Amino acid sequence: MRISELCDVSGVPLPSIKYYLREGLLPPGERTAANQADYGQQHVQRLKLVRALLEVGGLPVATAQRVIQAIDDDELPLTYVFGVAQYAISDGRVFDEVESGAGLETVDDLVDERGWTVSADNPGRFGAARVLDALDSLGHGHIAEYLPQYAEAAETIARADLATLGHHDDRADMAENVVVGTVLGDTLIQSLRRLAQENESNRRYPVGENQ
Amino acid sequence: MRISELCDVSGVPLPSIKYYLREGLLPPGERTAANQADYGQQHVQRLKLVRALLEVGGLPVATAQRVIQAIDDDELPLTYVFGVAQYAISDGRVFDEVESGAGLETVDDLVDERGWTVSADNPGRFGAARVLDALDSLGHGHIAEYLPQYAEAAETIARADLATLGHHDDRADMAENVVVGTVLGDTLIQSLRRLAQENESNRRYPVGENQ
DNA sequence: GCTATCCGATAGTTACACTATCCGTTATGC
DNA sequence: GCATAACGGATAGTGTAACTATCGGATAGC
């Protein structure tokens, strides 16, 4: 199909499709002439993935490009794809200036307590440390007391995450599952947390007893 | 103290402080003359909160302003503060065009199964529906099979969230706890998920067996 | 009294994600 | 066979967000 049809089918504005092509989010169509190219079903699918990562997952374009490259790179082991996807969501905010400090120590203690095996450069390590430091300086350090509960929940989530991979046979599908599960999974978990929060709040403070 | 001292103490660039004052993220100092104002310890504290919401929580400025207003509004019941904080993080991406569809139905079924009591306009309801629809159209609808596990984790998280409130006596502290816990809590949970994912991945596919 | 600093207002900057236009070329309907 | 609509690629422009810089008039403090 031609680019205008791709536009019709996907609902994505044509200038945006051209933009994604320029940025490498979408592979170029097969050239049939100097000014003609042919797009297939895989382009429709890829476009869906791109829009999901951008709109639902909230990734910036440059980051989406990196995770898509990771999916497409057949040489990259799945564990690395996980790493790329994880880096993708922890967009820089995290890495900066968290080199030492009480937060990092608390995180490392937690990792030890739970017997987790993680590498020192896991972005979650710095992200969690950053949050703990911020909570402490804001006078809400007591929230850290509930770290074991949060960690317990994180384990449950991670087990489900890995279990979803069992539904695929080939690497390409699994890699896409990893990326989609990691990126959209974050949004899903946030959403479920909103629902569970309201429910728990209602349970503790039934209507009419609002303070 | 004067604005330049506030800048020194907080480490926030002076032009940024002026910007936050303009945008209402920071209350104006007490005017002592036509071109002089006095800032106190509460300004230092508020500035920390603002930076934490923006940098660690990743909120846009306009949204941070809304949640800070919610904290300061003594008339607003705590349950409403929860609502404002929840809306804050689900920034628009979620509300649009999720009026009906299979995803919403699946979410409502899940809410029923777990016996949750939530209002129809909880942003998490639309956010989760949006993710489920996206997963389905991407051919990863099987991830929805693990919804109960994710919901279980969300319950654990929400229980911890509400438990943190027990450490405060007055409304202002609790309101800030709600906002900080909701906004920074999301970042914390994401980070712990990264760690747990790597650990679970290592458990399932020990080093040397990477495919 | 002189200089550094202040406040408030306005204008400029950077980054991002598009969106629009232009140009030469090619498909397509009559 | 030819007019015209659509195409691909390049370049330029737009809108928003979050700062950042400058300016003008007033004041603090030595």
Coordinates of N, CA and C (backbone and C1' of nucleotides) in Angstrom, one line a residue, chain B residues 3-4 18 31 35-37, chain C residues 5-11:
Chain B
I3 N 15.6 36.9 48.6 CA 15.4 35.9 47.5 C 16.8 35.3 47.1
S4 N 17.8 36.1 47.2 CA 19.1 35.5 46.8 C 19.6 34.5 47.8
K18 N 12.0 32.8 40.6 CA 11.1 33.9 40.2 C 10.0 33.3 39.3
R31 N 6.2 41.2 51.8 CA 6.8 42.5 51.3 C 7.2 43.4 52.4
N35 N 10.4 47.1 46.8 CA 11.2 46.2 46.0 C 12.0 45.2 47.0
Q36 N 11.4 44.9 48.1 CA 12.0 43.9 49.0 C 11.0 43.0 49.5
A37 N 11.3 41.7 49.7 CA 10.4 40.8 50.3 C 11.2 39.8 51.2
Chain C
dT5 P 26.0 42.1 44.6 O5' 24.4 42.2 44.9 C5' 24.0 42.5 46.2 C4' 22.5 42.8 46.2 C3' 21.7 41.8 45.5 O3' 20.8 41.2 46.4 C1' 21.0 44.0 45.0
dC6 P 19.7 40.1 46.0 O5' 18.4 40.9 45.9 C5' 17.9 41.7 47.0 C4' 16.7 42.5 46.6 C3' 15.7 41.7 45.8 O3' 14.6 41.3 46.6 C1' 16.1 43.8 44.8
dC7 P 13.6 40.2 46.1 O5' 12.5 41.0 45.3 C5' 11.7 42.1 45.9 C4' 10.9 42.8 44.8 C3' 10.0 41.8 44.0 O3' 8.7 42.3 44.1 C1' 11.4 43.2 42.6
dG8 P 7.5 41.4 43.7 O5' 7.2 41.8 42.2 C5' 6.9 43.2 41.9 C4' 7.0 43.4 40.4 C3' 6.3 42.4 39.6 O3' 5.2 43.0 38.8 C1' 8.4 42.8 38.7
dA9 P 4.3 42.2 37.8 O5' 5.0 42.6 36.4 C5' 5.4 44.0 36.2 C4' 6.0 44.1 34.8 C3' 5.4 43.2 33.7 O3' 5.2 43.9 32.5 C1' 7.7 42.7 33.9
dT10 P 4.3 43.3 31.3 O5' 5.5 43.0 30.3 C5' 6.5 44.0 30.1 C4' 7.7 43.4 29.3 C3' 7.2 42.5 28.1 O3' 7.9 43.0 26.9 C1' 8.9 41.4 29.4
dA11 P 7.5 42.3 25.5 O5' 8.9 41.7 25.0 C5' 10.1 42.4 25.5 C4' 11.2 41.4 25.4 C3' 11.2 40.5 24.1 O3' 12.4 40.4 23.5 C1' 11.4 39.2 26.1

